[in-house]
PDB file of C-alpha atoms in Angstrom:
ATOM      1  CA  GLU R  22      17.610   2.130  16.709  1.00 93.00           C
ATOM      2  CA  ALA R  23      16.170   2.845  13.253  1.00 93.00           C
ATOM      3  CA  VAL R  24      13.985   5.710  14.496  1.00 95.00           C
ATOM      4  CA  ARG R  25      16.839   7.288  16.431  1.00 94.00           C
ATOM      5  CA  ARG R  26      19.223   6.849  13.502  1.00 95.00           C
ATOM      6  CA  ASP R  27      16.884   8.141  10.799  1.00 95.00           C
ATOM      7  CA  HIS R  28      14.572  10.598  12.561  1.00 92.00           C
ATOM      8  CA  ASN R  29      16.097  13.643  10.860  1.00 93.00           C
ATOM      9  CA  HIS R  30      15.896  12.296   7.304  1.00 95.00           C
ATOM     10  CA  PRO R  31      13.373  14.477   5.417  1.00 94.00           C
ATOM     11  CA  CYS R  32      12.458  11.619   3.044  1.00 95.00           C
ATOM     12  CA  ILE R  33      10.744   9.700   5.854  1.00 96.00           C
ATOM     13  CA  VAL R  34       7.085  10.689   5.960  1.00 95.00           C
ATOM     14  CA  ALA R  35       5.705   7.909   8.201  1.00 97.00           C
ATOM     15  CA  TRP R  36       6.965   5.048  10.367  1.00 98.00           C
ATOM     16  CA  VAL R  37       5.767   1.504   9.675  1.00 97.00           C
ATOM     17  CA  PRO R  38       6.994  -0.917  12.347  1.00 96.00           C
ATOM     18  CA  MET R  39       5.004  -3.911  10.989  1.00 96.00           C
ATOM     19  CA  ASN R  40       3.972  -4.977   7.485  1.00 97.00           C
ATOM     20  CA  GLU R  41       1.175  -7.370   6.510  1.00 97.00           C
ATOM     21  CA  SER R  42       1.117  -9.082   9.903  1.00 97.00           C
ATOM     22  CA  TRP R  43       4.591 -10.561   9.376  1.00 96.00           C
ATOM     23  CA  GLY R  44       5.753 -11.830  12.745  1.00 94.00           C
ATOM     24  CA  VAL R  45       2.232 -11.525  14.186  1.00 96.00           C
ATOM     25  CA  PRO R  46       0.219 -14.013  12.084  1.00 95.00           C
ATOM     26  CA  GLU R  47      -2.388 -14.788  14.756  1.00 96.00           C
ATOM     27  CA  LEU R  48      -3.808 -11.329  15.396  1.00 96.00           C
ATOM     28  CA  ALA R  49      -7.330 -12.717  14.990  1.00 94.00           C
ATOM     29  CA  THR R  50      -6.942 -15.001  18.018  1.00 96.00           C
ATOM     30  CA  ASP R  51      -3.929 -13.875  20.082  1.00 97.00           C
ATOM     31  CA  PRO R  52      -4.384 -10.713  22.189  1.00 97.00           C
ATOM     32  CA  ALA R  53      -0.651 -10.743  22.993  1.00 98.00           C
ATOM     33  CA  GLN R  54       0.106 -10.125  19.311  1.00 97.00           C
ATOM     34  CA  ILE R  55      -2.273  -7.152  19.296  1.00 97.00           C
ATOM     35  CA  ASP R  56      -0.501  -5.845  22.404  1.00 97.00           C
ATOM     36  CA  HIS R  57       2.764  -6.217  20.491  1.00 97.00           C
ATOM     37  CA  LEU R  58       1.400  -4.003  17.674  1.00 96.00           C
ATOM     38  CA  LEU R  59       0.197  -1.453  20.214  1.00 97.00           C
ATOM     39  CA  SER R  60       3.554  -1.402  21.976  1.00 97.00           C
ATOM     40  CA  LEU R  61       5.391  -0.829  18.688  1.00 97.00           C
ATOM     41  CA  TYR R  62       2.981   1.961  17.770  1.00 98.00           C
ATOM     42  CA  HIS R  63       3.394   3.736  21.126  1.00 98.00           C
ATOM     43  CA  LEU R  64       7.170   3.198  21.266  1.00 97.00           C
ATOM     44  CA  THR R  65       7.577   4.644  17.786  1.00 97.00           C
ATOM     45  CA  ARG R  66       5.319   7.635  18.597  1.00 96.00           C
ATOM     46  CA  SER R  67       7.296   8.269  21.789  1.00 97.00           C
ATOM     47  CA  LEU R  68      10.526   8.477  19.764  1.00 97.00           C
ATOM     48  CA  ASP R  69       9.162  10.681  16.970  1.00 96.00           C
ATOM     49  CA  ARG R  70       5.906  12.586  17.456  1.00 95.00           C
ATOM     50  CA  SER R  71       6.425  14.560  14.219  1.00 95.00           C
ATOM     51  CA  ARG R  72       5.394  11.756  11.832  1.00 97.00           C
ATOM     52  CA  PRO R  73       2.417   9.417  11.549  1.00 98.00           C
ATOM     53  CA  VAL R  74       2.861   5.818  12.656  1.00 98.00           C
ATOM     54  CA  VAL R  75       1.199   2.901  10.852  1.00 98.00           C
ATOM     55  CA  SER R  76       0.856  -0.022  13.237  1.00 94.00           C
ATOM     56  CA  ASN R  77       0.656  -2.774  10.583  1.00 97.00           C
ATOM     57  CA  ASP R  78       0.744  -1.704   6.953  1.00 98.00           C
ATOM     58  CA  GLY R  79      -1.749  -3.560   4.762  1.00 97.00           C
ATOM     59  CA  TRP R  80      -4.448  -4.775   7.154  1.00 97.00           C
ATOM     60  CA  GLU R  81      -5.168  -5.823  10.758  1.00 98.00           C
ATOM     61  CA  HIS R  82      -4.376  -2.419  12.217  1.00 97.00           C
ATOM     62  CA  ALA R  83      -4.495  -1.831  15.941  1.00 96.00           C
ATOM     63  CA  ARG R  84      -3.964   1.822  16.896  1.00 96.00           C
ATOM     64  CA  THR R  85      -2.759   3.632  13.764  1.00 98.00           C
ATOM     65  CA  ASP R  86      -2.476   7.168  12.425  1.00 98.00           C
ATOM     66  CA  LEU R  87      -3.183   6.129   8.817  1.00 98.00           C
ATOM     67  CA  CYS R  88      -5.460   3.360   7.576  1.00 98.00           C
ATOM     68  CA  THR R  89      -3.184   1.776   4.974  1.00 98.00           C
ATOM     69  CA  ILE R  90      -4.493  -1.043   2.807  1.00 98.00           C
ATOM     70  CA  HIS R  91      -2.812  -3.454   0.381  1.00 98.00           C
ATOM     71  CA  ASP R  92      -5.216  -4.552  -2.336  1.00 98.00           C
ATOM     72  CA  TYR R  93      -4.296  -6.117  -5.671  1.00 97.00           C
ATOM     73  CA  GLY R  94      -7.875  -6.431  -6.841  1.00 96.00           C
ATOM     74  CA  SER R  95      -9.238  -5.553 -10.260  1.00 96.00           C
ATOM     75  CA  PRO R  96     -10.408  -2.025 -11.073  1.00 97.00           C
ATOM     76  CA  GLU R  97     -13.991  -3.215 -10.484  1.00 97.00           C
ATOM     77  CA  ASP R  98     -13.025  -4.640  -7.072  1.00 97.00           C
ATOM     78  CA  LEU R  99     -11.321  -1.389  -6.079  1.00 98.00           C
ATOM     79  CA  SER R 100     -14.316   0.706  -7.189  1.00 97.00           C
ATOM     80  CA  CYS R 101     -16.675  -1.415  -5.129  1.00 97.00           C
ATOM     81  CA  ARG R 102     -14.526  -1.857  -2.011  1.00 97.00           C
ATOM     82  CA  TYR R 103     -13.455   1.785  -1.677  1.00 98.00           C
ATOM     83  CA  ALA R 104     -16.653   3.574  -2.680  1.00 96.00           C
ATOM     84  CA  THR R 105     -17.246   4.872   0.867  1.00 97.00           C
ATOM     85  CA  PRO R 106     -15.312   5.045   4.131  1.00 97.00           C
ATOM     86  CA  GLU R 107     -17.599   2.327   5.525  1.00 97.00           C
ATOM     87  CA  SER R 108     -17.031  -0.077   2.637  1.00 97.00           C
ATOM     88  CA  SER R 109     -13.296   0.672   2.768  1.00 98.00           C
ATOM     89  CA  VAL R 110     -12.850  -0.403   6.379  1.00 97.00           C
ATOM     90  CA  ALA R 111     -15.164  -3.390   5.805  1.00 97.00           C
ATOM     91  CA  ALA R 112     -13.000  -4.662   2.924  1.00 97.00           C
ATOM     92  CA  ARG R 113     -11.034  -7.881   3.369  1.00 97.00           C
ATOM     93  CA  PRO R 114      -8.132  -7.837   0.899  1.00 94.00           C
ATOM     94  CA  ALA R 115      -6.035 -10.994   1.182  1.00 93.00           C
ATOM     95  CA  LYS R 116      -8.955 -12.296   3.308  1.00 95.00           C
ATOM     96  CA  ARG R 117      -7.778 -10.177   6.260  1.00 96.00           C
ATOM     97  CA  PRO R 118      -9.820  -7.512   8.064  1.00 97.00           C
ATOM     98  CA  ILE R 119      -8.583  -3.925   7.922  1.00 98.00           C
ATOM     99  CA  TYR R 120      -8.627  -3.673  11.741  1.00 98.00           C
ATOM    100  CA  ALA R 121      -7.557  -6.266  14.302  1.00 97.00           C
ATOM    101  CA  PRO R 122     -10.158  -7.538  16.804  1.00 96.00           C
ATOM    102  CA  GLY R 123     -11.122  -4.873  19.317  1.00 96.00           C
ATOM    103  CA  HIS R 124     -10.005  -2.037  17.051  1.00 97.00           C
ATOM    104  CA  SER R 125     -11.835   0.035  14.475  1.00 97.00           C
ATOM    105  CA  SER R 126     -11.479   3.174  12.423  1.00 97.00           C
ATOM    106  CA  ARG R 127     -11.130   6.413  14.325  1.00 96.00           C
ATOM    107  CA  GLY R 128     -11.458   8.371  11.093  1.00 96.00           C
ATOM    108  CA  GLU R 129      -7.854   7.928   9.976  1.00 97.00           C
ATOM    109  CA  PRO R 130      -7.137   8.875   6.352  1.00 98.00           C
ATOM    110  CA  ILE R 131      -7.528   5.833   4.088  1.00 98.00           C
ATOM    111  CA  LEU R 132      -4.577   5.127   1.804  1.00 98.00           C
ATOM    112  CA  ILE R 133      -4.171   2.250  -0.616  1.00 98.00           C
ATOM    113  CA  SER R 134      -0.484   1.767   0.107  1.00 98.00           C
ATOM    114  CA  GLU R 135      -0.045  -1.171  -2.286  1.00 97.00           C
ATOM    115  CA  PHE R 136      -2.011  -1.950  -5.454  1.00 97.00           C
ATOM    116  CA  GLY R 137      -1.445  -2.669  -9.129  1.00 97.00           C
ATOM    117  CA  GLY R 138       1.604  -4.878  -9.514  1.00 95.00           C
ATOM    118  CA  ILE R 139       1.155  -5.398 -13.247  1.00 95.00           C
ATOM    119  CA  ALA R 140       3.776  -7.560 -14.986  1.00 94.00           C
ATOM    120  CA  PHE R 141       4.282  -8.209 -18.670  1.00 90.00           C
ATOM    121  CA  SER R 142       3.654 -11.814 -19.678  1.00 86.00           C
ATOM    122  CA  SER R 143       6.916 -11.778 -21.676  1.00 78.00           C
ATOM    123  CA  GLU R 144       9.000 -11.154 -18.535  1.00 73.00           C
ATOM    124  CA  GLU R 145      10.561 -14.456 -17.585  1.00 75.00           C
ATOM    125  CA  GLY R 146      11.864 -15.461 -14.192  1.00 79.00           C
ATOM    126  CA  GLY R 147       9.601 -13.188 -12.179  1.00 87.00           C
ATOM    127  CA  TRP R 148       6.037 -12.471 -11.199  1.00 90.00           C
ATOM    128  CA  GLY R 149       3.456  -9.767 -10.746  1.00 92.00           C
ATOM    129  CA  TYR R 150      -0.028  -9.643  -9.260  1.00 93.00           C
ATOM    130  CA  SER R 151      -1.539  -9.588 -12.749  1.00 93.00           C
ATOM    131  CA  THR R 152      -0.119  -9.787 -16.257  1.00 92.00           C
ATOM    132  CA  VAL R 153      -0.583  -8.012 -19.554  1.00 94.00           C
ATOM    133  CA  ALA R 154       0.705  -8.752 -23.051  1.00 93.00           C
ATOM    134  CA  ASP R 155       2.231  -5.395 -23.951  1.00 94.00           C
ATOM    135  CA  ALA R 156       2.639  -1.700 -23.124  1.00 95.00           C
ATOM    136  CA  GLU R 157      -0.740  -0.735 -24.592  1.00 97.00           C
ATOM    137  CA  GLU R 158      -2.607  -3.276 -22.456  1.00 96.00           C
ATOM    138  CA  PHE R 159      -0.544  -2.174 -19.448  1.00 96.00           C
ATOM    139  CA  LEU R 160      -1.583   1.454 -19.944  1.00 97.00           C
ATOM    140  CA  GLU R 161      -5.253   0.460 -20.241  1.00 97.00           C
ATOM    141  CA  ARG R 162      -5.160  -1.540 -16.997  1.00 97.00           C
ATOM    142  CA  TYR R 163      -3.061   1.081 -15.193  1.00 97.00           C
ATOM    143  CA  ASP R 164      -5.558   3.766 -16.219  1.00 97.00           C
ATOM    144  CA  ALA R 165      -8.486   1.649 -14.985  1.00 97.00           C
ATOM    145  CA  LEU R 166      -6.816   1.032 -11.601  1.00 98.00           C
ATOM    146  CA  ILE R 167      -5.853   4.676 -11.064  1.00 97.00           C
ATOM    147  CA  SER R 168      -9.300   5.874 -12.177  1.00 97.00           C
ATOM    148  CA  ALA R 169     -11.010   3.485  -9.738  1.00 97.00           C
ATOM    149  CA  LEU R 170      -9.096   4.985  -6.805  1.00 97.00           C
ATOM    150  CA  LEU R 171      -9.481   8.581  -7.987  1.00 96.00           C
ATOM    151  CA  GLU R 172     -13.261   8.062  -8.192  1.00 95.00           C
ATOM    152  CA  SER R 173     -13.352   7.006  -4.538  1.00 96.00           C
ATOM    153  CA  GLU R 174     -14.600   9.566  -2.044  1.00 93.00           C
ATOM    154  CA  ALA R 175     -12.889   7.638   0.750  1.00 97.00           C
ATOM    155  CA  VAL R 176      -9.345   7.106  -0.521  1.00 97.00           C
ATOM    156  CA  ARG R 177      -6.996   9.993   0.290  1.00 97.00           C
ATOM    157  CA  GLY R 178      -3.888   8.653  -1.440  1.00 96.00           C
ATOM    158  CA  PHE R 179      -2.267   5.622  -3.024  1.00 97.00           C
ATOM    159  CA  CYS R 180       1.076   4.049  -3.817  1.00 96.00           C
ATOM    160  CA  TYR R 181       1.428   1.888  -6.922  1.00 97.00           C
ATOM    161  CA  THR R 182       3.425  -1.346  -6.708  1.00 95.00           C
ATOM    162  CA  GLN R 183       5.967  -0.528  -7.880  1.00 93.00           C
ATOM    163  CA  LEU R 184       8.365   2.017  -9.343  1.00 95.00           C
ATOM    164  CA  THR R 185      10.945  -0.497 -10.580  1.00 95.00           C
ATOM    165  CA  ASP R 186      11.322  -4.227 -10.977  1.00 94.00           C
ATOM    166  CA  VAL R 187      13.163  -5.783  -8.033  1.00 92.00           C
ATOM    167  CA  GLU R 188      14.784  -9.195  -8.133  1.00 88.00           C
ATOM    168  CA  GLN R 189      11.924 -11.677  -8.695  1.00 90.00           C
ATOM    169  CA  GLU R 190       9.137  -9.075  -8.814  1.00 92.00           C
ATOM    170  CA  VAL R 191       8.742  -7.775 -12.370  1.00 93.00           C
ATOM    171  CA  ASN R 192       5.781  -5.483 -11.735  1.00 93.00           C
ATOM    172  CA  GLY R 193       7.547  -2.134 -11.916  1.00 94.00           C
ATOM    173  CA  LEU R 194       6.841   0.864 -14.096  1.00 95.00           C
ATOM    174  CA  LEU R 195      10.526   0.614 -14.968  1.00 95.00           C
ATOM    175  CA  THR R 196      12.726  -2.412 -15.564  1.00 92.00           C
ATOM    176  CA  TYR R 197      15.380  -3.466 -13.056  1.00 92.00           C
ATOM    177  CA  ASP R 198      17.902  -1.317 -14.966  1.00 94.00           C
ATOM    178  CA  ARG R 199      15.492   1.657 -14.958  1.00 96.00           C
ATOM    179  CA  LYS R 200      14.145   1.578 -18.507  1.00 95.00           C
ATOM    180  CA  PRO R 201      10.465   2.554 -18.937  1.00 96.00           C
ATOM    181  CA  LYS R 202       8.125  -0.314 -19.821  1.00 95.00           C
ATOM    182  CA  ALA R 203       5.551   2.076 -21.277  1.00 96.00           C
ATOM    183  CA  ASP R 204       5.587   5.688 -22.413  1.00 97.00           C
ATOM    184  CA  PRO R 205       6.390   7.765 -19.268  1.00 97.00           C
ATOM    185  CA  ALA R 206       4.383  10.717 -20.602  1.00 97.00           C
ATOM    186  CA  ARG R 207       1.259   8.538 -20.812  1.00 96.00           C
ATOM    187  CA  ILE R 208       1.877   7.104 -17.322  1.00 96.00           C
ATOM    188  CA  ARG R 209       2.231  10.668 -16.008  1.00 96.00           C
ATOM    189  CA  LYS R 210      -0.975  11.775 -17.746  1.00 96.00           C
ATOM    190  CA  VAL R 211      -2.939   8.902 -16.171  1.00 96.00           C
ATOM    191  CA  THR R 212      -1.403   9.413 -12.734  1.00 93.00           C
ATOM    192  CA  SER R 213      -1.955  13.172 -12.673  1.00 93.00           C
ATOM    193  CA  GLN R 214      -5.592  13.141 -13.776  1.00 89.00           C
ATOM    194  CA  LYS R 215      -7.964  15.049 -11.530  1.00 85.00           C
ATOM    195  CA  ARG R 216     -10.621  13.475  -9.372  1.00 79.00           C
ATOM    196  CA  PRO R 217     -14.049  13.518 -11.052  1.00 73.00           C
TER     197      PRO R 217
END
């Protein structure tokens, strides 16, 4: 229903029927769950062949058009894990393999579709994947994370978590009411730097 309803929306660039193995937690041992991923992939492709389909965003991909990985590691972790295509698909963020049993990379573009998640330690009532004391420390860590991915020869794109704070997650570039947490010009400069 969602694909049929939204297929003509130009803002949709890819379909993601599953996220982080939610609903299929036993992919490592249950072939029926892998079949479920494959059926969702093929069903989605049959309804819209104009966009890529990601079978299971984050890890444990079966058939997929993009190798999308969620990794909240340190800049050093990201540099090490994503140095090459081989090390990228061998990574185990969240202690999960990038591909489900019986599946492997077919040369799909590698995207880090979630990373960062930096919160300010002064933000009460919420959480992030890491914390910093202030805007200056945020910009230093943000720069280190972005630089680690830009230095990778394997990574073809990335998506920072996240644009704005949402409910309990206070790891946005902007607050819940859309106020910048750090100088937007400096964030833009870091984000738009060229690959080495």
